[in-house]
Tab-separated table of N, CA, C and O in Angstrom:
chain	number	residue	atom	x	y	z
A	272	UNK	N	128.901	-11.074	225.131
A	272	UNK	CA	129.464	-9.885	225.660
A	272	UNK	C	130.397	-11.062	226.705
A	272	UNK	O	130.095	-12.373	226.923
A	273	UNK	N	131.594	-10.619	226.485
A	273	UNK	CA	132.677	-11.337	227.390
A	273	UNK	C	132.649	-11.640	229.029
A	273	UNK	O	132.015	-10.256	229.335
A	274	UNK	N	133.123	-12.029	229.734
A	274	UNK	CA	133.110	-12.377	231.117
A	274	UNK	C	133.712	-11.155	231.716
A	274	UNK	O	135.002	-11.282	230.811
A	275	UNK	N	133.652	-10.942	233.021
A	275	UNK	CA	134.895	-9.844	233.616
A	275	UNK	C	136.457	-10.983	233.364
A	275	UNK	O	137.400	-9.931	232.747
A	276	UNK	N	136.465	-12.290	234.086
A	276	UNK	CA	137.845	-12.800	233.500
A	276	UNK	C	138.355	-12.500	232.446
A	276	UNK	O	139.789	-11.848	232.509
A	277	UNK	N	137.416	-12.469	231.642
A	277	UNK	CA	138.804	-12.532	230.021
A	277	UNK	C	138.902	-10.622	230.053
A	277	UNK	O	139.610	-10.850	229.241
A	278	UNK	N	137.637	-10.393	230.238
A	278	UNK	CA	137.703	-8.692	229.993
A	278	UNK	C	139.026	-8.308	230.232
A	278	UNK	O	139.688	-7.528	229.732
A	279	UNK	N	139.922	-8.276	231.782
A	279	UNK	CA	140.796	-8.332	232.633
A	279	UNK	C	142.055	-8.881	231.445
A	279	UNK	O	142.893	-8.163	231.449
A	280	UNK	N	141.867	-10.290	230.724
A	280	UNK	CA	143.117	-10.800	230.299
A	280	UNK	C	143.253	-9.620	229.718
A	280	UNK	O	144.640	-9.638	228.725
A	281	UNK	N	142.049	-9.059	228.533
A	281	UNK	CA	142.275	-8.869	227.102
A	281	UNK	C	142.981	-7.227	227.678
A	281	UNK	O	143.895	-6.894	226.265
A	282	UNK	N	142.846	-6.663	227.867
A	282	UNK	CA	142.939	-5.280	228.447
A	282	UNK	C	144.411	-5.290	229.056
A	282	UNK	O	145.394	-4.723	229.062
A	283	UNK	N	144.755	-6.527	229.519
A	283	UNK	CA	146.179	-6.701	230.696
A	283	UNK	C	147.050	-7.212	229.058
A	283	UNK	O	148.329	-6.272	228.813
A	284	UNK	N	146.576	-7.594	228.312
A	284	UNK	CA	147.613	-8.115	226.553
A	284	UNK	C	147.771	-6.324	226.543
A	284	UNK	O	148.914	-5.859	225.801
A	285	UNK	N	146.367	-5.220	226.461
A	285	UNK	CA	146.789	-3.952	225.642
A	285	UNK	C	148.092	-3.227	226.840
A	285	UNK	O	148.926	-2.452	226.040
A	286	UNK	N	147.903	-3.586	227.663
A	286	UNK	CA	148.522	-2.638	229.144
A	286	UNK	C	150.022	-3.600	228.133
A	286	UNK	O	151.127	-2.783	228.379
A	287	UNK	N	150.351	-4.432	228.245
A	287	UNK	CA	151.480	-4.968	227.400
A	287	UNK	C	151.634	-3.795	226.672
A	287	UNK	O	153.001	-3.760	226.315
A	288	UNK	N	151.503	-4.113	225.608
A	288	UNK	CA	151.703	-3.266	224.406
A	288	UNK	C	152.013	-2.124	224.627
A	288	UNK	O	152.896	-1.451	224.180
A	289	UNK	N	151.124	-1.178	225.215
A	289	UNK	CA	151.357	-0.118	225.833
A	289	UNK	C	152.484	0.274	226.631
A	289	UNK	O	153.615	1.063	226.014
A	290	UNK	N	153.133	-0.511	226.964
A	290	UNK	CA	154.097	-0.384	228.262
A	290	UNK	C	155.491	-0.647	227.427
A	290	UNK	O	156.369	0.136	227.332
A	291	UNK	N	155.199	-1.495	226.411
A	291	UNK	CA	156.089	-1.613	225.775
A	291	UNK	C	156.347	-0.529	224.672
A	291	UNK	O	157.833	-0.548	224.548
A	292	UNK	N	155.617	0.026	224.293
A	292	UNK	CA	155.864	1.059	223.313
A	292	UNK	C	156.223	2.664	224.253
A	292	UNK	O	157.172	3.457	224.234
A	293	UNK	N	156.059	2.535	225.636
A	293	UNK	CA	156.390	4.017	226.442
A	293	UNK	C	157.729	3.235	226.783
A	293	UNK	O	158.395	3.825	226.904
A	294	UNK	N	158.149	1.969	226.877
A	294	UNK	CA	159.814	1.602	227.141
A	294	UNK	C	160.203	2.005	225.490
A	294	UNK	O	161.486	2.877	226.102
A	295	UNK	N	159.545	1.942	224.684
A	295	UNK	CA	160.595	2.187	223.355
A	295	UNK	C	161.160	3.677	223.352
A	295	UNK	O	161.834	4.227	223.062
A	296	UNK	N	159.360	4.259	223.456
A	296	UNK	CA	159.800	5.947	224.202
A	296	UNK	C	161.237	6.328	224.870
A	296	UNK	O	161.793	7.207	224.602
A	297	UNK	N	161.237	5.763	225.689
A	297	UNK	CA	161.881	6.352	227.182
A	297	UNK	C	163.534	6.130	226.664
A	297	UNK	O	164.192	6.417	226.702
A	298	UNK	N	163.351	4.986	225.344
A	298	UNK	CA	165.077	5.116	225.072
A	298	UNK	C	165.279	5.627	223.807
A	298	UNK	O	166.694	5.383	223.607
A	299	UNK	N	164.995	6.643	223.794
A	299	UNK	CA	165.430	7.678	222.422
A	299	UNK	C	165.899	7.995	223.696
A	299	UNK	O	165.664	9.112	224.557
A	300	UNK	N	167.480	8.609	222.574
A	300	UNK	CA	168.048	9.500	222.785
A	300	UNK	C	167.962	10.976	222.955
A	300	UNK	O	167.732	11.124	221.732
A	301	UNK	N	167.856	11.854	223.883
A	301	UNK	CA	167.532	13.086	222.755
A	301	UNK	C	166.494	13.628	222.404
A	301	UNK	O	166.864	13.505	221.107
A	302	UNK	N	165.325	13.225	223.184
A	302	UNK	CA	164.140	12.954	222.286
A	302	UNK	C	163.593	14.694	221.671
A	302	UNK	O	164.164	15.357	223.044
A	303	UNK	N	162.928	14.645	220.492
A	303	UNK	CA	162.716	16.387	220.191
A	303	UNK	C	161.408	16.442	220.968
A	303	UNK	O	160.451	15.602	221.673
A	304	UNK	N	160.853	17.661	221.386
A	304	UNK	CA	160.194	17.673	221.880
A	304	UNK	C	157.888	17.332	220.769
A	304	UNK	O	157.292	16.740	221.669
A	305	UNK	N	158.641	16.427	220.169
A	305	UNK	CA	157.677	15.589	219.698
A	305	UNK	C	157.571	14.044	219.996
A	305	UNK	O	156.415	13.579	220.811
A	306	UNK	N	158.786	13.982	220.235
A	306	UNK	CA	158.947	12.171	220.975
A	306	UNK	C	158.861	12.314	222.499
A	306	UNK	O	157.956	11.241	223.184
A	307	UNK	N	158.950	14.129	223.116
A	307	UNK	CA	158.404	13.599	224.541
A	307	UNK	C	156.867	13.647	224.587
A	307	UNK	O	156.850	13.444	225.211
A	308	UNK	N	155.996	14.384	223.778
A	308	UNK	CA	154.638	14.184	223.527
A	308	UNK	C	154.231	12.608	223.292
A	308	UNK	O	153.198	11.964	224.237
A	309	UNK	N	154.858	12.528	222.180
A	309	UNK	CA	154.539	10.840	222.294
A	309	UNK	C	155.229	10.076	223.850
A	309	UNK	O	154.152	8.961	223.963
A	310	UNK	N	155.849	10.162	224.370
A	310	UNK	CA	156.458	9.469	225.717
A	310	UNK	C	154.977	9.666	226.542
A	310	UNK	O	154.620	9.015	227.353
A	311	UNK	N	154.596	11.167	226.523
A	311	UNK	CA	153.676	11.353	227.581
A	311	UNK	C	152.666	10.240	227.273
A	311	UNK	O	151.790	10.206	228.025
A	312	UNK	N	152.093	10.728	226.065
A	312	UNK	CA	150.645	10.188	225.696
A	312	UNK	C	150.987	8.723	225.940
A	312	UNK	O	149.738	8.371	226.371
A	313	UNK	N	152.625	7.541	225.166
A	313	UNK	CA	152.144	6.509	226.224
A	313	UNK	C	152.001	6.748	227.764
A	313	UNK	O	151.692	5.521	227.842
A	314	UNK	N	152.448	7.411	228.358
A	314	UNK	CA	152.222	6.782	229.901
A	314	UNK	C	150.806	7.046	230.252
A	314	UNK	O	150.289	6.427	230.899
A	315	UNK	N	150.339	7.913	229.760
A	315	UNK	CA	148.751	8.579	229.722
A	315	UNK	C	148.256	6.639	229.463
A	315	UNK	O	146.970	7.013	230.035
A	316	UNK	N	148.108	6.601	228.316
A	316	UNK	CA	147.487	5.387	228.106
A	316	UNK	C	147.624	4.109	228.947
A	316	UNK	O	146.775	3.512	229.134
A	317	UNK	N	149.450	4.273	229.555
A	317	UNK	CA	149.428	2.845	230.292
A	317	UNK	C	148.849	2.751	231.784
A	317	UNK	O	148.450	2.310	232.304
A	318	UNK	N	148.806	4.776	232.233
A	318	UNK	CA	148.096	4.088	232.952
A	318	UNK	C	147.062	4.441	232.608
A	318	UNK	O	146.721	3.662	233.738
A	319	UNK	N	146.161	4.123	232.173
A	319	UNK	CA	144.633	3.944	232.536
A	319	UNK	C	144.500	2.823	232.330
A	319	UNK	O	143.388	2.698	232.997
A	320	UNK	N	145.655	2.212	231.607
A	320	UNK	CA	144.592	0.530	230.895
A	320	UNK	C	145.706	0.120	232.622
A	320	UNK	O	144.579	-0.945	232.751
A	321	UNK	N	146.405	0.698	232.936
A	321	UNK	CA	147.057	-0.049	234.700
A	321	UNK	C	145.875	0.306	235.041
A	321	UNK	O	145.392	-1.077	236.013
A	322	UNK	N	145.508	0.800	235.710
A	322	UNK	CA	144.232	1.352	236.728
A	322	UNK	C	142.865	0.577	236.828
A	322	UNK	O	142.148	-0.305	236.995
A	323	UNK	N	142.430	0.477	235.103
A	323	UNK	CA	141.652	-0.185	234.439
A	323	UNK	C	141.592	-1.995	234.434
A	323	UNK	O	140.514	-2.119	235.099
A	324	UNK	N	142.631	-1.983	234.694
A	324	UNK	CA	142.846	-3.556	234.635
A	324	UNK	C	142.888	-4.072	236.198
A	324	UNK	O	142.397	-5.092	236.182
A	325	UNK	N	143.150	-3.383	236.584
A	325	UNK	CA	143.116	-3.885	238.462
A	325	UNK	C	142.310	-3.550	238.912
A	325	UNK	O	141.271	-4.484	239.570
A	326	UNK	N	141.239	-2.969	238.176
A	326	UNK	CA	139.944	-2.683	238.647
A	326	UNK	C	138.857	-3.932	238.066
A	326	UNK	O	138.599	-4.476	238.978
A	327	UNK	N	139.595	-4.326	236.929
A	327	UNK	CA	138.683	-5.662	236.440
A	327	UNK	C	138.897	-6.801	237.255
A	327	UNK	O	138.106	-7.713	237.515
A	328	UNK	N	140.232	-6.229	237.277
A	328	UNK	CA	140.770	-8.192	238.472
A	328	UNK	C	140.486	-8.236	239.385
A	328	UNK	O	139.961	-8.930	240.144
A	329	UNK	N	140.356	-6.870	240.099
A	329	UNK	CA	139.593	-7.025	241.699
A	329	UNK	C	138.615	-7.172	241.560
A	329	UNK	O	137.665	-8.181	242.363
A	330	UNK	N	137.621	-6.751	240.649
A	330	UNK	CA	136.057	-7.100	240.545
A	330	UNK	C	135.985	-8.487	240.186
A	330	UNK	O	135.076	-9.030	240.702
A	331	UNK	N	136.697	-9.582	239.579
A	331	UNK	CA	136.595	-10.576	239.165
A	331	UNK	C	136.896	-11.271	240.911
A	331	UNK	O	136.350	-12.501	240.765
A	332	UNK	N	137.541	-10.483	241.417
A	332	UNK	CA	137.759	-11.082	242.702
A	332	UNK	C	136.675	-11.243	243.984
A	332	UNK	O	136.448	-11.823	245.206
A	333	UNK	N	135.505	-10.162	243.257
A	333	UNK	CA	134.080	-10.033	244.396
A	333	UNK	C	134.757	-8.322	244.986
A	333	UNK	O	133.633	-7.999	245.783
A	334	UNK	N	135.035	-7.434	244.672
A	334	UNK	CA	135.006	-5.791	245.424
A	334	UNK	C	134.550	-5.434	243.973
A	334	UNK	O	135.225	-5.127	243.192
A	335	UNK	N	133.486	-5.062	244.012
A	335	UNK	CA	132.610	-4.693	243.526
A	335	UNK	C	132.491	-2.763	244.259
A	335	UNK	O	131.791	-2.469	243.065
A	336	UNK	N	133.157	-2.447	245.097
A	336	UNK	CA	133.053	-0.845	244.972
A	336	UNK	C	133.553	-0.006	244.354
A	336	UNK	O	134.268	0.775	244.657
A	337	UNK	N	134.052	0.058	243.357
A	337	UNK	CA	135.185	0.313	242.879
A	337	UNK	C	135.043	1.098	241.640
A	337	UNK	O	134.560	0.797	240.609
A	338	UNK	N	135.029	2.972	242.025
A	338	UNK	CA	134.072	3.369	240.808
A	338	UNK	C	135.105	4.226	240.291
A	338	UNK	O	134.945	5.024	239.724
A	339	UNK	N	136.314	4.532	240.382
A	339	UNK	CA	137.138	5.701	239.994
A	339	UNK	C	138.783	4.792	239.991
A	339	UNK	O	138.895	3.915	241.013
A	340	UNK	N	139.913	5.740	239.174
A	340	UNK	CA	141.397	5.382	239.538
A	340	UNK	C	142.002	4.999	241.136
A	340	UNK	O	142.155	4.544	241.885
A	341	UNK	N	140.876	6.232	242.287
A	341	UNK	CA	141.403	6.901	243.326
A	341	UNK	C	141.064	5.445	244.059
A	341	UNK	O	141.742	4.624	245.240
A	342	UNK	N	139.858	4.849	243.966
A	342	UNK	CA	139.213	3.525	244.811
A	342	UNK	C	140.286	2.790	244.864
A	342	UNK	O	140.271	1.539	245.425
A	343	UNK	N	139.823	2.542	243.385
A	343	UNK	CA	140.960	1.310	242.933
A	343	UNK	C	142.478	1.356	243.535
A	343	UNK	O	142.650	0.242	243.559
A	344	UNK	N	142.881	2.555	243.170
A	344	UNK	CA	144.271	2.333	243.632
A	344	UNK	C	144.344	1.751	245.372
A	344	UNK	O	145.466	1.277	245.830
A	345	UNK	N	143.429	2.705	246.211
A	345	UNK	CA	143.396	2.530	247.545
A	345	UNK	C	143.021	0.696	247.752
A	345	UNK	O	144.180	0.407	248.817
A	346	UNK	N	142.309	0.142	247.020
A	346	UNK	CA	141.760	-0.763	247.404
A	346	UNK	C	143.150	-1.843	247.044
A	346	UNK	O	143.351	-2.641	247.390
A	347	UNK	N	143.919	-1.851	245.632
A	347	UNK	CA	144.335	-2.574	245.171
A	347	UNK	C	145.518	-2.070	246.368
A	347	UNK	O	146.620	-3.817	247.370
A	348	UNK	N	146.396	-1.190	246.752
A	348	UNK	CA	146.581	-1.465	247.936
A	348	UNK	C	146.488	-2.189	249.198
A	348	UNK	O	147.547	-2.811	249.730
A	349	UNK	N	145.680	-1.850	249.460
A	349	UNK	CA	144.639	-2.378	250.803
A	349	UNK	C	144.991	-4.055	250.473
A	349	UNK	O	145.104	-4.618	251.598
A	350	UNK	N	144.618	-4.789	249.561
A	350	UNK	CA	144.502	-6.054	249.171
A	350	UNK	C	146.003	-5.950	248.993
A	350	UNK	O	146.060	-7.947	249.022
A	351	UNK	N	147.025	-5.262	248.856
A	351	UNK	CA	148.541	-5.562	248.801
A	351	UNK	C	148.403	-5.896	247.351
A	351	UNK	O	149.172	-6.220	246.850
A	352	UNK	N	148.190	-5.469	246.071
A	352	UNK	CA	148.296	-5.354	244.745
A	352	UNK	C	149.354	-5.069	244.278
A	352	UNK	O	150.068	-5.296	243.437
A	353	UNK	N	149.445	-3.635	245.071
A	353	UNK	CA	150.139	-2.590	245.101
A	353	UNK	C	150.680	-2.024	246.019
A	353	UNK	O	150.025	-2.132	246.944
A	354	UNK	N	152.068	-1.982	246.307
A	354	UNK	CA	152.876	-1.289	247.497
A	354	UNK	C	153.154	0.171	247.835
A	354	UNK	O	153.546	0.181	249.093
A	355	UNK	N	152.896	0.908	247.252
A	355	UNK	CA	153.123	2.006	247.573
A	355	UNK	C	151.679	3.494	247.205
A	355	UNK	O	152.130	3.790	245.982
A	356	UNK	N	151.280	2.949	247.188
A	356	UNK	CA	149.581	3.614	247.390
A	356	UNK	C	149.972	5.533	247.365
A	356	UNK	O	149.876	5.717	245.695
A	357	UNK	N	150.780	6.145	247.802
A	357	UNK	CA	151.028	7.191	247.789
A	357	UNK	C	151.710	7.464	246.404
A	357	UNK	O	151.351	8.444	245.874
A	358	UNK	N	152.578	6.990	245.722
A	358	UNK	CA	153.077	7.173	244.469
A	358	UNK	C	152.157	6.831	243.677
A	358	UNK	O	152.133	7.322	242.086
A	359	UNK	N	151.063	6.227	243.513
A	359	UNK	CA	150.170	5.374	243.071
A	359	UNK	C	149.473	6.748	242.740
A	359	UNK	O	148.383	7.241	241.291
A	360	UNK	N	149.300	7.523	243.823
A	360	UNK	CA	148.054	8.719	243.843
A	360	UNK	C	148.845	9.486	243.044
A	360	UNK	O	148.113	10.731	242.648
A	361	UNK	N	149.776	9.795	244.008
A	361	UNK	CA	150.756	11.203	242.367
A	361	UNK	C	151.075	10.641	241.068
A	361	UNK	O	150.889	11.831	240.326
A	362	UNK	N	151.273	9.580	240.753
A	362	UNK	CA	150.846	9.511	239.033
A	362	UNK	C	150.019	9.492	238.634
A	362	UNK	O	149.053	10.029	238.173
A	363	UNK	N	148.746	9.443	239.499
A	363	UNK	CA	147.314	9.767	239.128
A	363	UNK	C	146.995	11.089	238.777
A	363	UNK	O	146.645	11.974	238.346
A	364	UNK	N	147.741	12.152	239.766
A	364	UNK	CA	147.734	13.394	240.048
A	364	UNK	C	148.421	13.680	239.018
A	364	UNK	O	147.631	15.046	238.062
A	365	UNK	N	149.476	13.370	238.351
A	365	UNK	CA	150.627	13.433	237.324
A	365	UNK	C	150.010	13.368	236.040
A	365	UNK	O	149.998	14.227	235.197
A	366	UNK	N	148.964	12.172	236.381
A	366	UNK	CA	147.923	11.930	234.779
A	366	UNK	C	147.252	13.078	234.372
A	366	UNK	O	147.419	13.422	232.921
A	367	UNK	N	146.969	13.776	236.027
A	367	UNK	CA	145.143	14.683	235.049
A	367	UNK	C	145.952	16.176	234.500
A	367	UNK	O	146.225	16.053	234.401
A	368	UNK	N	147.686	16.172	235.128
A	368	UNK	CA	148.086	17.248	235.082
A	368	UNK	C	148.733	17.320	233.181
A	368	UNK	O	148.871	18.531	232.852
A	369	UNK	N	148.789	16.186	233.217
A	369	UNK	CA	149.808	15.829	231.169
A	369	UNK	C	148.741	16.447	230.453
A	369	UNK	O	148.880	17.258	229.673
A	370	UNK	N	147.260	16.374	230.754
A	370	UNK	CA	146.606	17.127	229.134
A	370	UNK	C	146.553	18.423	229.850
A	370	UNK	O	145.523	19.217	228.857
A	371	UNK	N	146.843	19.229	230.732
A	371	UNK	CA	146.570	20.943	230.507
A	371	UNK	C	147.986	21.170	230.634
A	371	UNK	O	147.873	22.057	231.212
A	372	UNK	N	148.953	20.617	229.868
A	372	UNK	CA	150.683	21.013	230.329
A	372	UNK	C	150.873	21.099	228.721
A	372	UNK	O	151.152	20.499	228.099
A	373	UNK	N	151.016	22.339	228.642
A	373	UNK	CA	151.803	22.571	227.127
A	373	UNK	C	152.982	23.448	227.666
A	373	UNK	O	152.898	24.253	226.263
A	374	UNK	N	153.435	23.910	228.593
A	374	UNK	CA	155.029	24.390	228.415
A	374	UNK	C	156.059	23.176	228.423
A	374	UNK	O	155.842	22.508	228.887
A	375	UNK	N	156.932	23.817	227.928
A	375	UNK	CA	158.429	22.412	227.737
A	375	UNK	C	159.087	22.393	228.904
A	375	UNK	O	158.847	21.326	229.462
A	376	UNK	N	158.925	23.002	230.064
A	376	UNK	CA	159.510	22.973	231.216
A	376	UNK	C	158.607	21.852	231.929
A	376	UNK	O	159.669	21.124	232.936
A	377	UNK	N	157.701	21.796	231.972
A	377	UNK	CA	156.713	21.161	232.647
A	377	UNK	C	156.877	19.532	231.926
A	377	UNK	O	157.163	18.368	232.965
A	378	UNK	N	156.634	19.340	230.511
A	378	UNK	CA	156.957	18.617	229.976
A	378	UNK	C	158.194	17.621	230.471
A	378	UNK	O	158.600	16.345	230.318
A	379	UNK	N	159.339	18.635	230.403
A	379	UNK	CA	160.618	17.843	230.466
A	379	UNK	C	160.637	16.836	231.804
A	379	UNK	O	161.228	16.156	231.871
A	380	UNK	N	160.109	18.349	233.119
A	380	UNK	CA	159.640	17.398	234.900
A	380	UNK	C	159.082	16.196	234.200
A	380	UNK	O	159.715	14.938	235.073
A	381	UNK	N	158.200	15.945	233.493
A	381	UNK	CA	157.572	14.873	233.970
A	381	UNK	C	158.299	13.539	233.248
A	381	UNK	O	157.776	12.769	233.308
A	382	UNK	N	158.969	14.302	231.694
A	382	UNK	CA	159.341	13.183	231.547
A	382	UNK	C	160.357	12.532	232.086
A	382	UNK	O	160.137	11.027	231.784
A	383	UNK	N	161.263	13.253	232.769
A	383	UNK	CA	161.759	12.639	233.549
A	383	UNK	C	161.474	11.958	234.931
A	383	UNK	O	162.352	10.366	235.304
A	384	UNK	N	160.031	12.468	235.449
A	384	UNK	CA	159.441	11.007	236.351
A	384	UNK	C	158.769	10.035	235.901
A	384	UNK	O	159.256	9.159	236.660
A	385	UNK	N	158.364	10.125	234.409
A	385	UNK	CA	157.878	9.067	233.821
A	385	UNK	C	158.720	8.167	234.185
A	385	UNK	O	158.403	6.821	233.924
A	386	UNK	N	160.622	8.402	233.299
A	386	UNK	CA	161.317	7.568	233.410
A	386	UNK	C	161.582	6.865	234.401
A	386	UNK	O	162.150	5.704	234.743
A	387	UNK	N	161.723	7.669	235.398
A	387	UNK	CA	162.300	7.227	236.564
A	387	UNK	C	161.752	6.774	237.532
A	387	UNK	O	162.205	5.598	238.527
A	388	UNK	N	160.443	7.024	238.042
A	388	UNK	CA	159.631	6.746	238.514
A	388	UNK	C	158.134	6.216	238.282
A	388	UNK	O	157.596	4.757	238.956
A	389	UNK	N	157.223	6.781	237.332
A	389	UNK	CA	155.509	5.911	237.153
A	389	UNK	C	156.107	4.908	235.692
A	389	UNK	O	155.409	3.636	236.055
A	390	UNK	N	157.096	4.442	235.298
A	390	UNK	CA	157.207	3.479	234.518
A	390	UNK	C	157.868	2.551	235.485
A	390	UNK	O	156.699	1.153	234.968
A	391	UNK	N	158.448	2.627	235.878
A	391	UNK	CA	158.745	1.320	236.912
A	391	UNK	C	157.190	0.841	237.993
A	391	UNK	O	157.165	-0.082	238.164
A	392	UNK	N	157.017	1.677	238.047
A	392	UNK	CA	155.698	1.517	238.743
A	392	UNK	C	154.782	0.622	238.198
A	392	UNK	O	154.036	-0.084	238.377
A	393	UNK	N	154.305	1.103	236.825
A	393	UNK	CA	153.182	0.304	236.053
A	393	UNK	C	154.039	-0.438	235.386
A	393	UNK	O	153.271	-1.968	235.638
A	394	UNK	N	155.195	-1.135	235.652
A	394	UNK	CA	156.268	-2.082	235.415
A	394	UNK	C	155.510	-3.538	235.923
A	394	UNK	O	155.343	-4.251	236.458
A	395	UNK	N	155.716	-2.726	237.123
A	395	UNK	CA	155.845	-2.830	238.972
A	395	UNK	C	154.189	-4.207	238.531
A	395	UNK	O	154.071	-5.409	238.675
A	396	UNK	N	153.125	-3.119	238.639
A	396	UNK	CA	152.209	-3.858	238.335
A	396	UNK	C	151.426	-4.738	237.470
A	396	UNK	O	150.917	-5.842	237.185
A	397	UNK	N	152.147	-4.398	236.480
A	397	UNK	CA	152.068	-5.542	235.533
A	397	UNK	C	152.682	-7.008	235.506
A	397	UNK	O	152.036	-7.949	235.891
A	398	UNK	N	153.694	-6.282	236.074
A	398	UNK	CA	154.855	-7.868	236.026
A	398	UNK	C	154.013	-8.648	237.567
A	398	UNK	O	153.337	-10.312	237.430
A	399	UNK	N	153.192	-8.360	238.302
A	399	UNK	CA	152.584	-9.205	239.258
A	399	UNK	C	151.633	-9.466	238.677
A	399	UNK	O	150.810	-10.912	239.040
A	400	UNK	N	150.647	-8.716	237.944
A	400	UNK	CA	149.262	-9.081	237.079
A	400	UNK	C	149.358	-10.247	236.200
A	400	UNK	O	148.593	-11.265	236.185
A	401	UNK	N	150.492	-10.335	235.662
A	401	UNK	CA	151.312	-11.333	234.965
A	401	UNK	C	151.176	-12.962	235.378
A	401	UNK	O	150.600	-13.421	234.789
A	402	UNK	N	151.648	-12.868	237.012
A	402	UNK	CA	151.788	-14.140	237.711
A	402	UNK	C	150.418	-14.067	237.893
A	402	UNK	O	150.236	-15.819	238.219
A	403	UNK	N	149.312	-13.605	237.808
A	403	UNK	CA	147.965	-13.940	237.829
A	403	UNK	C	147.128	-14.367	236.278
A	403	UNK	O	145.454	-15.445	237.176
A	404	UNK	N	147.800	-14.535	235.683
A	404	UNK	CA	147.370	-15.304	234.350
A	404	UNK	C	147.753	-16.398	234.690
A	404	UNK	O	147.884	-17.214	234.992
């Protein structure tokens, strides 16, 4: 069984790959509905990996009370790993919304938010964690 130290580092590699795919999806000019769905899916994956990497990293640091994305986000803010807890919590809320979104108007709005707010937020935490490797 792998140690927590190795686990967060391995999951971090998956996060970097996922963010790379998300970035590629964002760069598509005039995406069709299928490409937008892919972009949203890469966002969901990247967000899941982000909060899980944060959780595992903080558990390695001795923080053991992290049971949910919300707990993890609050603690990461408290110890300075992230700087905008409000936007992170909004990202969590919108990630939850993505699995229940079936209309194109909502998908369009979400794609714009992913491009302008959520991708930069996830990339920022990835860069922060990369410095810890």
